PDB file of C-alpha atoms in Angstrom:
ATOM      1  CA  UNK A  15       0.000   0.000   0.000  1.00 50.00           C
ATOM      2  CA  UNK A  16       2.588   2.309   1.357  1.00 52.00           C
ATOM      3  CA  UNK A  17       4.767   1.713  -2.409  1.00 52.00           C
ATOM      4  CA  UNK A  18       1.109   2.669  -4.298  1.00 51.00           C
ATOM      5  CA  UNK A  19       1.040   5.905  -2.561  1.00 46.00           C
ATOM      6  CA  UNK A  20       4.547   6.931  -3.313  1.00 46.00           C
ATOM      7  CA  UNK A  21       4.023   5.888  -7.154  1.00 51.00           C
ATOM      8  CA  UNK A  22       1.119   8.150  -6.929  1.00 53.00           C
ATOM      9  CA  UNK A  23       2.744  10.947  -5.280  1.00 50.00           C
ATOM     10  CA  UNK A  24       6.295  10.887  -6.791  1.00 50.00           C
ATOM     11  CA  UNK A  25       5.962   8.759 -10.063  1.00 59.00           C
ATOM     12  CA  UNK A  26       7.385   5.291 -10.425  1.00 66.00           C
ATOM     13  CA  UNK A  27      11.395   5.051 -10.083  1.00 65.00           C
ATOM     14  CA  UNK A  28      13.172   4.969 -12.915  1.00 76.00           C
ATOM     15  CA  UNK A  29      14.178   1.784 -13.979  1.00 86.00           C
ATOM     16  CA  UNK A  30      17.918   1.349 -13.564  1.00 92.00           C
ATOM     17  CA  UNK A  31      20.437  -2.027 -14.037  1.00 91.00           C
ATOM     18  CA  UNK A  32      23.682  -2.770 -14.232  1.00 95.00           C
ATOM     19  CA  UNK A  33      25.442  -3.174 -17.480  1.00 95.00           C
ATOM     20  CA  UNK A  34      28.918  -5.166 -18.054  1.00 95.00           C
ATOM     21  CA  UNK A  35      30.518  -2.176 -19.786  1.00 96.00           C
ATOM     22  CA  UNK A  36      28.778   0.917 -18.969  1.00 96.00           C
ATOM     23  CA  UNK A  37      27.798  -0.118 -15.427  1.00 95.00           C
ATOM     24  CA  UNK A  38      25.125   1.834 -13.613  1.00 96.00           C
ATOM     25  CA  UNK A  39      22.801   2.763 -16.687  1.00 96.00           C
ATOM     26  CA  UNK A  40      18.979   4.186 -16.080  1.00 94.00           C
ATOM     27  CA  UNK A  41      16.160   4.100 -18.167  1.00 92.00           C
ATOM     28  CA  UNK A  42      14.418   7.851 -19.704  1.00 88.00           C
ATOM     29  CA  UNK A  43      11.347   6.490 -21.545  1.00 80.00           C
ATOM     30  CA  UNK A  44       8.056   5.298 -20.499  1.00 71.00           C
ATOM     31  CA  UNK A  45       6.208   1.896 -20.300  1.00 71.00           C
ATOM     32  CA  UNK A  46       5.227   1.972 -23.471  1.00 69.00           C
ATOM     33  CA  UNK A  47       8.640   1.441 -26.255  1.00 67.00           C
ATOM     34  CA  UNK A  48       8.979   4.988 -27.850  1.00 75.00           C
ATOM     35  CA  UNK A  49      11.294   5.960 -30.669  1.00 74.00           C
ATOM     36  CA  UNK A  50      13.003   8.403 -28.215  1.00 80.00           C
ATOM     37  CA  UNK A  51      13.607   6.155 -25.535  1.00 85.00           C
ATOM     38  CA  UNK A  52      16.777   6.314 -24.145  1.00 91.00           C
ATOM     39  CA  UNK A  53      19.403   5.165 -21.751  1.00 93.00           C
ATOM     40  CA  UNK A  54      22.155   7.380 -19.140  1.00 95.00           C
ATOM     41  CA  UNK A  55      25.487   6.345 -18.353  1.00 96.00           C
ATOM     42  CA  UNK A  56      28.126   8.559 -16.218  1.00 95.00           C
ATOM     43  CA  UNK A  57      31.751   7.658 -17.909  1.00 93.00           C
ATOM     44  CA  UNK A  58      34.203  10.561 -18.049  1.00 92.00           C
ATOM     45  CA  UNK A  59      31.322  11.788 -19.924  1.00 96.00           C
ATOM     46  CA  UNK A  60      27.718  11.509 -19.979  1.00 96.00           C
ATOM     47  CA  UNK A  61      27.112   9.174 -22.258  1.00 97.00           C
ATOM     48  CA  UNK A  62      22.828   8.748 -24.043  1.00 96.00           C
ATOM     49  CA  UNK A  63      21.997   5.572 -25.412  1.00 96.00           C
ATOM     50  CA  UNK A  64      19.541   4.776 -27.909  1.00 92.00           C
ATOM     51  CA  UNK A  65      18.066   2.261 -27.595  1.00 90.00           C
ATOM     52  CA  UNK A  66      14.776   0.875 -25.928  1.00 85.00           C
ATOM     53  CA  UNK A  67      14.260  -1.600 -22.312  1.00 86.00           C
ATOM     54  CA  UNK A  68      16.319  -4.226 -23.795  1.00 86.00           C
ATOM     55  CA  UNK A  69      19.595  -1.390 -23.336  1.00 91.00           C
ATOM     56  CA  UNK A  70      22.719  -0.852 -25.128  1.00 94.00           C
ATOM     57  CA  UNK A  71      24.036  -3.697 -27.066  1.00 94.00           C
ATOM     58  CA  UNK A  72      27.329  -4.665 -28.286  1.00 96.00           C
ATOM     59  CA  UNK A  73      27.376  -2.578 -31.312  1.00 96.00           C
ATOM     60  CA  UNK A  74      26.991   0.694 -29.200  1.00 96.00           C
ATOM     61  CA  UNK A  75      29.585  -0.645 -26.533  1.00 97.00           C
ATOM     62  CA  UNK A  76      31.899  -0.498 -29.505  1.00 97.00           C
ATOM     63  CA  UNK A  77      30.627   2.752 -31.035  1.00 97.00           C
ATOM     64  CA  UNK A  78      31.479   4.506 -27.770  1.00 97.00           C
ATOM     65  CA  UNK A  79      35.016   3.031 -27.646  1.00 97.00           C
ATOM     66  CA  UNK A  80      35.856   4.057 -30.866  1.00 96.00           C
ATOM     67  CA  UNK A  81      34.815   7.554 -29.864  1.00 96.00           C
ATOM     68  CA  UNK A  82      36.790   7.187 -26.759  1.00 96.00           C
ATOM     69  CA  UNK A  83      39.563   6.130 -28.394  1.00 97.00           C
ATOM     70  CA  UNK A  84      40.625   8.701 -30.324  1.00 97.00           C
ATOM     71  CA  UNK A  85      38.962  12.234 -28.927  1.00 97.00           C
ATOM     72  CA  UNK A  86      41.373  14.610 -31.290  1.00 97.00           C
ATOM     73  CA  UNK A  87      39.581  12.647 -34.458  1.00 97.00           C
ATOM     74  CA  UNK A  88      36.325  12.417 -32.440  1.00 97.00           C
ATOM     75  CA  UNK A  89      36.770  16.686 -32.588  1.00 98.00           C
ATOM     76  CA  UNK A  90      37.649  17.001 -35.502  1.00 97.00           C
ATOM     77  CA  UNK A  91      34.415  15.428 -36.983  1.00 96.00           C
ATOM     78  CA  UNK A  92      32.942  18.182 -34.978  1.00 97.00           C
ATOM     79  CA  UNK A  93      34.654  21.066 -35.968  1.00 96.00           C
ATOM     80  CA  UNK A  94      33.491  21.743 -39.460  1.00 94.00           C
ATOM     81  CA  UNK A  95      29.753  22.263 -37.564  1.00 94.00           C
ATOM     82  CA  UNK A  96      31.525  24.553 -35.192  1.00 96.00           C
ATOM     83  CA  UNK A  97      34.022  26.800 -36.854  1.00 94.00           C
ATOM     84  CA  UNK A  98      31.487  29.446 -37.862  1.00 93.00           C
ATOM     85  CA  UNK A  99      30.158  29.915 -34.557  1.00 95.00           C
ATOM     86  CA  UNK A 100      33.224  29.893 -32.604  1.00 96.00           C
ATOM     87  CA  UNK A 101      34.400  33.195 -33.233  1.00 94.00           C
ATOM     88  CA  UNK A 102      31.236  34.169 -33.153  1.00 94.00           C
ATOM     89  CA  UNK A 103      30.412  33.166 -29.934  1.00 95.00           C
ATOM     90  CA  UNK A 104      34.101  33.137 -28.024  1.00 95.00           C
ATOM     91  CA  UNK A 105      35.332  36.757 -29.898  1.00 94.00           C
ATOM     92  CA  UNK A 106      38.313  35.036 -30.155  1.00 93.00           C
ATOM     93  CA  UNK A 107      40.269  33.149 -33.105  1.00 93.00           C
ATOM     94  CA  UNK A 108      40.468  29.027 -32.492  1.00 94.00           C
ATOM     95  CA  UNK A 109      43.901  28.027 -31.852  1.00 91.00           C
ATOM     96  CA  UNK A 110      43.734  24.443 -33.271  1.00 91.00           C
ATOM     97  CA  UNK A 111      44.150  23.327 -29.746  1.00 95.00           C
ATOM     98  CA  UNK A 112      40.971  22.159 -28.987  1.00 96.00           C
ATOM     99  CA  UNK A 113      41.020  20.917 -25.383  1.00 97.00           C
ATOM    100  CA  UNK A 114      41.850  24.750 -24.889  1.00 96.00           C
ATOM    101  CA  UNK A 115      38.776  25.878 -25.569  1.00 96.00           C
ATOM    102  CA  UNK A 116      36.532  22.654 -25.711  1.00 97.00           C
ATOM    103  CA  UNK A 117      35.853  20.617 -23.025  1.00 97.00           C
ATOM    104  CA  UNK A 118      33.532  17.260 -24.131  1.00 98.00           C
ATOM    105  CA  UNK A 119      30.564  16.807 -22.171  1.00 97.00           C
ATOM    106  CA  UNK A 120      28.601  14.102 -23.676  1.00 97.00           C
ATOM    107  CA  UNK A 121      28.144  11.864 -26.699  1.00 98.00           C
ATOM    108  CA  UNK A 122      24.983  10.098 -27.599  1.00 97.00           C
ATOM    109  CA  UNK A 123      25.012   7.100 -29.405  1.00 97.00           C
ATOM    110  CA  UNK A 124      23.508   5.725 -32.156  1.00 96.00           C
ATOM    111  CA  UNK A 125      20.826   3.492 -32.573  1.00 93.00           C
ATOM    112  CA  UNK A 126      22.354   0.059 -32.927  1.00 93.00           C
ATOM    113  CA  UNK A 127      25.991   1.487 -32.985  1.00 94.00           C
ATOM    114  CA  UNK A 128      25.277   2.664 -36.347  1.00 95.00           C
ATOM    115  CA  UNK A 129      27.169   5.200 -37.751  1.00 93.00           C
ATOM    116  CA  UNK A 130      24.171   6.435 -40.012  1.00 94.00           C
ATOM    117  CA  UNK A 131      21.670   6.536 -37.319  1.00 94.00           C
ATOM    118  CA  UNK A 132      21.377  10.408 -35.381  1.00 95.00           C
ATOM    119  CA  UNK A 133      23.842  11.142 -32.827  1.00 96.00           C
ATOM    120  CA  UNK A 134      25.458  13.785 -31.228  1.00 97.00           C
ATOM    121  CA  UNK A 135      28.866  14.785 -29.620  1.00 97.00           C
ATOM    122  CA  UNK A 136      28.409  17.881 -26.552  1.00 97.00           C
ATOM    123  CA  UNK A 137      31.153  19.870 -26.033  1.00 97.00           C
ATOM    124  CA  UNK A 138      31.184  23.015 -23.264  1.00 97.00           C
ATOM    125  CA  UNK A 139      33.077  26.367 -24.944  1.00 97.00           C
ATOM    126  CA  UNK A 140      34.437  27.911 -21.337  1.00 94.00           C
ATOM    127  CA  UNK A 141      35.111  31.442 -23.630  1.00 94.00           C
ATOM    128  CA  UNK A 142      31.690  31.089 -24.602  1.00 94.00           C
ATOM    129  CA  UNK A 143      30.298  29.934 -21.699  1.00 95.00           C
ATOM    130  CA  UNK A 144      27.593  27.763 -23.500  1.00 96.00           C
ATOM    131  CA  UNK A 145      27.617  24.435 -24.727  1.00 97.00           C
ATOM    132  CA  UNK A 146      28.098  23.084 -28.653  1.00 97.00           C
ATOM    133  CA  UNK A 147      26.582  20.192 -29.703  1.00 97.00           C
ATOM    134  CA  UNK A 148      27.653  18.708 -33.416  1.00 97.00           C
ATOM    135  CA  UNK A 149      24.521  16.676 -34.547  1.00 97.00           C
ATOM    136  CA  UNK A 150      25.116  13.598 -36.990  1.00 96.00           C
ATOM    137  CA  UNK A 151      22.868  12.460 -39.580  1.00 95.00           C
ATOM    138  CA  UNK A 152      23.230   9.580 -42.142  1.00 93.00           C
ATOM    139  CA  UNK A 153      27.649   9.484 -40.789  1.00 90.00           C
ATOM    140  CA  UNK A 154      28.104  13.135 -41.305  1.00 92.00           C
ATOM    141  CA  UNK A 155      28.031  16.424 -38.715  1.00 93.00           C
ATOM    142  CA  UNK A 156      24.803  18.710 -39.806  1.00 93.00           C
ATOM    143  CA  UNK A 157      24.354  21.150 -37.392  1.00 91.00           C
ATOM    144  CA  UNK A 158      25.298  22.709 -33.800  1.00 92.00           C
ATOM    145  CA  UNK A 159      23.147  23.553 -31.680  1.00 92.00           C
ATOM    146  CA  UNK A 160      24.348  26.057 -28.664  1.00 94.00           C
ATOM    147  CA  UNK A 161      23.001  25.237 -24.943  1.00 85.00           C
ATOM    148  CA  UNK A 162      20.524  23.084 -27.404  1.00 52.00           C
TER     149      UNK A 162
END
């Protein structure tokens, strides 16, 4: 009785598990499977999963890895999206040292692991003081969205 109350009150908890890469991961979607559904993961970066109650697979486990593994390339897919706002935005001319200005906040992952699938790379601009976030679309950066 005293667990019916509190759903009624506060909601129902999110649903949270354990996952053998990404450890503690928790659920943002509904009962009902919704194309929007994802999953939250605290690496050395947030990290959004697509993908629906069954969580991340394999694919994704690998997609974020590769990411990982090499940040300056993982920036420089970024940077075409960003260039013409950075001056813009910073009043300042971009070194080519990135982790002087850019500091990566989050990356969400594709559905599947799939490089053509939407996802998106967060980095916070300290000069700027807002946040830049390269969207992907079919492989390729398409658009930044600031504090978006």
């Amino acid at each position: 009785m005293l667990s019916k109350l509190k759903e009624r009150l506060f909601g129902k908890p999110p649903i949270e598990r354990h996952h053998e890469f990404f450890g503690r991961i928790v659920f943002m979607g509904g009962d009902k499977a919704e194309p929007n559904d994802y999953w939250e993961s605290e690496q050395p970066v947030s990290v959004l999963i697509n993908a629906g109650l069954a969580g991340p697979g394999s694919p994704q486990v690998e997609f974020y890895r590769g990411c990982i593994a090499d940040l300056d390339e993982l920036f420089r897919q970024c940077w075409p999206i960003f260039e013409p706002d950075f001056e813009l935005w910073t009043g300042k001319a971009f070194t080519g040292k990135w982790r002087d200005d850019f500091e990566l906040m989050s990356i969400e992952l594709p559905v599947d692991g799939d490089v053509s699938n939407d996802w998106s790379v967060c980095y916070f601009v300290d000069a700027a003081n807002h946040y830049f976030t390269a969207s992907f679309k079919r492989g390729l950066p398409r658009y930044n969205t600031i504090d978006g």
